[in-house]
C-alpha cells in the first residue's frame, strides 16, 4: 500500500512539474507589439486624415497640395523633425513632378535627353526655382511600434507637412520653362507640353498621385518622393 502511495506521489510531482513548465513557457512567450501613438502635436493621440491619405499629391480647391513625410528615431526632437520636413518639402515636390512628367509615356519614347526644352524644364524643377509654393500645415507624432522582429517595442518619430501652390501658377511656370529656350525639336517640345498638361489635369485623380510601390521606386529611382527618411539625427529628447 505504501509503495502505491509513493508511486502516486512521484507521478503527481512529475505531472505538476510538467504543468508548471508549460505555464511558464506560455507566460514567457513574446507578445506582438501593436503600433501606438504616445504623443503628437495635436494632443489627440490620433493621426489626422491628411497624413493617412495615400495620395502624396492632390487638389484642394484651386491649389495643388503635396504631402512630405519624414521618419526619425524616437530620440529625435519633434521641432527638428518638422524643420527637416519643411526644408525638404518643396524640393521633394519638384522632384516628384519632374519624375511624373519626364518618365511619362509621352516623353520616354523620344530621344529628348539633350533637347533644350527638356533641359530647361529639368533645370527648373531640379533647382526648385518655383514661386508661390509654401508649407501650410505641419504635424508630428511619436509612436511605440514593433521592430523588425515584430515583438520588441521601439520608439519612432514621424512628421509631415503640406506644401500648397496655386494650380494655375504651377501650370504657367512649367509651361514657361518648356517654352523658355529657343530651338530644339518641335515634336519633343509638343510632347513635353502634352505631358505637362496631362500631369496638371490629373493631379486630382486619386490613382494618379498615390505613394509609389516598392517596384515603382526601384524602377524609377524616386524613393525620395515617398518622403520617409530613416536616420538617427538629433538624438536629443524633447
Short mmCIF file of C-alpha atoms in Angstrom, two decimals:
data_model
loop_
_atom_site.label_atom_id
_atom_site.label_comp_id
_atom_site.label_asym_id
_atom_site.label_seq_id
_atom_site.Cartn_x
_atom_site.Cartn_y
_atom_site.Cartn_z
CA UNK A 1 0.00 0.00 0.00
CA UNK A 2 2.81 2.37 0.91
CA UNK A 3 4.52 1.55 -2.40
CA UNK A 4 1.38 2.54 -4.30
CA UNK A 5 1.16 5.80 -2.39
CA UNK A 6 4.82 6.53 -3.12
CA UNK A 7 4.33 5.83 -6.81
CA UNK A 8 1.25 8.05 -6.87
CA UNK A 9 3.15 10.88 -5.19
CA UNK A 10 6.00 10.64 -7.69
CA UNK A 11 3.57 10.64 -10.59
CA UNK A 12 1.76 13.66 -9.13
CA UNK A 13 5.06 15.55 -8.74
CA UNK A 14 6.05 14.82 -12.35
CA UNK A 15 2.66 15.97 -13.68
CA UNK A 16 2.76 19.12 -11.55
CA UNK A 17 6.27 19.96 -12.73
CA UNK A 18 5.29 19.46 -16.37
CA UNK A 19 2.23 21.68 -15.98
CA UNK A 20 4.31 24.39 -14.30
CA UNK A 21 6.84 24.24 -17.15
CA UNK A 22 4.09 24.62 -19.75
CA UNK A 23 2.53 27.56 -17.91
CA UNK A 24 5.92 29.24 -17.52
CA UNK A 25 6.63 28.70 -21.21
CA UNK A 26 3.33 30.26 -22.23
CA UNK A 27 3.72 33.25 -19.95
CA UNK A 28 7.22 33.99 -21.26
CA UNK A 29 6.21 33.80 -24.95
CA UNK A 30 6.86 37.11 -26.73
CA UNK A 31 3.81 39.24 -27.38
CA UNK A 32 3.35 41.01 -30.72
CA UNK A 33 3.74 44.77 -30.34
CA UNK A 34 1.00 46.94 -31.83
CA UNK A 35 1.75 50.47 -33.03
CA UNK A 36 0.55 53.06 -30.54
CA UNK A 37 0.73 56.87 -30.64
CA UNK A 38 2.21 58.07 -27.36
CA UNK A 39 2.41 61.78 -28.17
CA UNK A 40 1.54 64.11 -31.06
CA UNK A 41 1.34 67.78 -31.98
CA UNK A 42 -2.47 67.89 -31.91
CA UNK A 43 -2.59 66.30 -28.42
CA UNK A 44 -5.36 63.97 -29.62
CA UNK A 45 -3.27 60.79 -29.98
CA UNK A 46 -4.92 60.34 -33.38
CA UNK A 47 -3.28 60.74 -36.79
CA UNK A 48 -5.01 63.38 -38.98
CA UNK A 49 -6.75 62.17 -42.12
CA UNK A 50 -4.48 64.20 -44.41
CA UNK A 51 -1.43 62.36 -43.04
CA UNK A 52 -3.09 58.96 -43.60
CA UNK A 53 -4.06 59.92 -47.17
CA UNK A 54 -2.26 57.51 -49.58
CA UNK A 55 -2.06 60.25 -52.23
CA UNK A 56 1.04 62.37 -51.73
CA UNK A 57 -0.24 64.96 -54.23
CA UNK A 58 -3.83 66.05 -54.67
CA UNK A 59 -6.03 69.02 -55.48
CA UNK A 60 -7.78 71.20 -52.91
CA UNK A 61 -9.86 73.98 -54.42
CA UNK A 62 -7.56 75.99 -56.68
CA UNK A 63 -4.42 74.61 -55.01
CA UNK A 64 -2.19 71.64 -55.67
CA UNK A 65 -1.11 70.11 -52.35
CA UNK A 66 1.95 67.90 -51.80
CA UNK A 67 2.47 65.86 -48.62
CA UNK A 68 6.01 65.18 -47.43
CA UNK A 69 6.81 62.83 -44.53
CA UNK A 70 9.99 62.22 -42.56
CA UNK A 71 10.60 59.41 -40.05
CA UNK A 72 13.38 59.66 -37.46
CA UNK A 73 14.46 57.69 -34.41
CA UNK A 74 12.30 58.21 -31.34
CA UNK A 75 15.05 60.09 -29.51
CA UNK A 76 14.99 62.92 -32.06
CA UNK A 77 13.30 66.22 -31.28
CA UNK A 78 9.88 66.94 -32.87
CA UNK A 79 10.89 70.50 -33.76
CA UNK A 80 14.00 69.21 -35.56
CA UNK A 81 11.90 66.67 -37.46
CA UNK A 82 9.36 69.28 -38.58
CA UNK A 83 12.16 71.67 -39.56
CA UNK A 84 13.76 68.95 -41.70
CA UNK A 85 10.45 68.18 -43.40
CA UNK A 86 9.78 71.87 -44.11
CA UNK A 87 13.27 72.30 -45.57
CA UNK A 88 12.94 69.27 -47.86
CA UNK A 89 9.29 69.62 -48.87
CA UNK A 90 9.42 71.97 -51.89
CA UNK A 91 12.45 70.17 -53.33
CA UNK A 92 10.72 66.81 -52.94
CA UNK A 93 7.60 68.19 -54.63
CA UNK A 94 9.68 69.39 -57.58
CA UNK A 95 11.42 66.01 -57.80
CA UNK A 96 8.06 64.24 -57.77
CA UNK A 97 6.73 66.47 -60.58
CA UNK A 98 9.93 66.00 -62.60
CA UNK A 99 9.66 62.21 -62.39
CA UNK A 100 5.95 62.28 -63.25
CA UNK A 101 6.40 64.43 -66.36
CA UNK A 102 9.73 63.21 -67.77
CA UNK A 103 9.02 59.49 -67.30
CA UNK A 104 5.55 59.63 -68.82
CA UNK A 105 4.91 57.51 -71.91
CA UNK A 106 4.58 60.68 -73.98
CA UNK A 107 8.22 61.65 -73.38
CA UNK A 108 10.07 58.41 -72.59
CA UNK A 109 9.90 57.10 -76.15
CA UNK A 110 11.63 60.18 -77.57
CA UNK A 111 15.37 60.78 -77.75
CA UNK A 112 14.94 64.02 -75.82
CA UNK A 113 17.74 63.92 -73.25
CA UNK A 114 19.68 66.81 -74.79
CA UNK A 115 16.75 68.82 -76.13
CA UNK A 116 16.71 72.46 -74.90
CA UNK A 117 13.05 72.36 -73.84
CA UNK A 118 13.56 69.27 -71.66
CA UNK A 119 16.83 70.63 -70.27
CA UNK A 120 15.09 73.88 -69.36
CA UNK A 121 12.19 72.10 -67.63
CA UNK A 122 14.53 69.71 -65.83
CA UNK A 123 16.72 72.57 -64.59
CA UNK A 124 13.67 74.48 -63.38
CA UNK A 125 12.34 71.50 -61.43
CA UNK A 126 15.73 70.29 -60.17
CA UNK A 127 16.77 73.69 -58.82
CA UNK A 128 13.44 74.27 -57.12
CA UNK A 129 13.16 77.79 -58.53
CA UNK A 130 9.42 77.89 -58.08
CA UNK A 131 7.36 80.83 -56.89
CA UNK A 132 4.24 80.58 -54.78
CA UNK A 133 4.86 77.24 -53.04
CA UNK A 134 4.59 77.35 -49.26
CA UNK A 135 4.22 75.00 -46.31
CA UNK A 136 0.68 75.39 -44.96
CA UNK A 137 0.37 72.64 -42.35
CA UNK A 138 2.74 70.60 -40.20
CA UNK A 139 2.27 67.64 -37.85
CA UNK A 140 4.37 65.26 -35.76
CA UNK A 141 3.74 62.13 -33.74
CA UNK A 142 5.81 59.81 -31.56
CA UNK A 143 4.86 56.16 -31.72
CA UNK A 144 5.78 52.97 -29.95
CA UNK A 145 5.89 50.22 -32.54
CA UNK A 146 7.45 46.85 -33.23
CA UNK A 147 10.95 46.45 -34.54
CA UNK A 148 11.70 44.17 -37.49
CA UNK A 149 11.09 41.07 -35.36
CA UNK A 150 7.57 42.26 -34.57
CA UNK A 151 7.99 41.64 -30.83
CA UNK A 152 10.43 44.22 -29.48
CA UNK A 153 9.00 47.74 -28.95
CA UNK A 154 10.89 50.68 -30.43
CA UNK A 155 10.17 54.40 -30.39
CA UNK A 156 9.76 56.32 -33.67
CA UNK A 157 9.11 59.94 -34.60
CA UNK A 158 7.20 60.85 -37.76
CA UNK A 159 6.43 64.32 -39.02
CA UNK A 160 4.55 65.52 -42.08
CA UNK A 161 4.00 68.82 -43.85
CA UNK A 162 1.68 70.01 -46.60
CA UNK A 163 3.00 72.25 -49.38
CA UNK A 164 0.43 74.19 -51.40
CA UNK A 165 0.72 76.11 -54.66
CA UNK A 166 -1.92 77.63 -56.92
CA UNK A 167 -2.59 75.20 -59.78
CA UNK A 168 -2.60 78.00 -62.37
CA UNK A 169 0.71 79.36 -61.04
CA UNK A 170 2.44 75.98 -61.27
CA UNK A 171 0.95 75.39 -64.72
CA UNK A 172 2.29 78.70 -66.05
CA UNK A 173 5.76 78.28 -64.55
CA UNK A 174 6.13 74.80 -66.04
CA UNK A 175 4.97 75.92 -69.49
CA UNK A 176 7.29 78.93 -69.35
CA UNK A 177 10.20 76.62 -68.51
CA UNK A 178 9.43 74.38 -71.51
CA UNK A 179 8.95 77.28 -73.92
CA UNK A 180 11.66 79.49 -72.46
CA UNK A 181 14.57 78.13 -74.51
CA UNK A 182 14.53 78.57 -78.31
CA UNK A 183 15.48 75.83 -80.76
CA UNK A 184 15.28 72.11 -80.29
CA UNK A 185 12.93 69.53 -81.71
CA UNK A 186 9.34 70.87 -82.10
CA UNK A 187 7.91 67.38 -81.59
CA UNK A 188 9.74 66.97 -78.29
CA UNK A 189 8.52 70.37 -77.13
CA UNK A 190 4.95 69.47 -78.07
CA UNK A 191 5.19 66.10 -76.30
CA UNK A 192 6.57 67.80 -73.20
CA UNK A 193 3.73 70.30 -73.19
CA UNK A 194 1.25 67.44 -73.60
CA UNK A 195 2.85 65.55 -70.68
CA UNK A 196 2.87 68.70 -68.55
CA UNK A 197 -0.82 69.37 -69.30
CA UNK A 198 -1.73 65.77 -68.57
CA UNK A 199 0.04 65.99 -65.22
CA UNK A 200 -1.73 69.23 -64.26
CA UNK A 201 -5.12 67.92 -65.38
CA UNK A 202 -4.78 64.64 -63.47
CA UNK A 203 -3.46 65.86 -60.13
CA UNK A 204 -6.91 65.37 -58.62
CA UNK A 205 -7.11 61.80 -59.91
CA UNK A 206 -7.00 59.53 -56.84
CA UNK A 207 -4.96 56.87 -58.65
CA UNK A 208 -2.54 59.30 -60.29
CA UNK A 209 -0.71 60.55 -57.22
CA UNK A 210 -0.56 57.64 -54.81
CA UNK A 211 2.63 56.82 -53.00
CA UNK A 212 4.75 54.67 -55.35
CA UNK A 213 5.03 50.95 -54.66
CA UNK A 214 8.42 49.40 -53.93
CA UNK A 215 8.71 48.16 -57.52
CA UNK A 216 7.98 51.65 -58.82
CA UNK A 217 10.62 53.08 -56.56
CA UNK A 218 13.24 50.64 -57.80
CA UNK A 219 12.41 51.14 -61.46
CA UNK A 220 12.11 54.92 -61.40
CA UNK A 221 14.55 55.71 -58.58
CA UNK A 222 12.12 58.06 -56.93
CA UNK A 223 12.18 56.70 -53.41
CA UNK A 224 12.91 60.17 -52.06
CA UNK A 225 9.46 61.35 -53.10
CA UNK A 226 7.92 58.86 -50.72
CA UNK A 227 9.50 61.06 -48.14
CA UNK A 228 10.17 58.68 -45.30
CA UNK A 229 13.75 59.12 -44.22
CA UNK A 230 15.18 56.83 -41.53
CA UNK A 231 18.03 58.33 -39.51
CA UNK A 232 19.34 58.81 -36.03
CA UNK A 233 19.90 62.53 -36.40
CA UNK A 234 19.27 64.88 -33.49
CA UNK A 235 19.36 62.16 -30.81
CA UNK A 236 18.19 64.57 -28.15
CA UNK A 237 14.82 64.05 -26.50
CA UNK A 238 12.33 66.86 -26.25
#
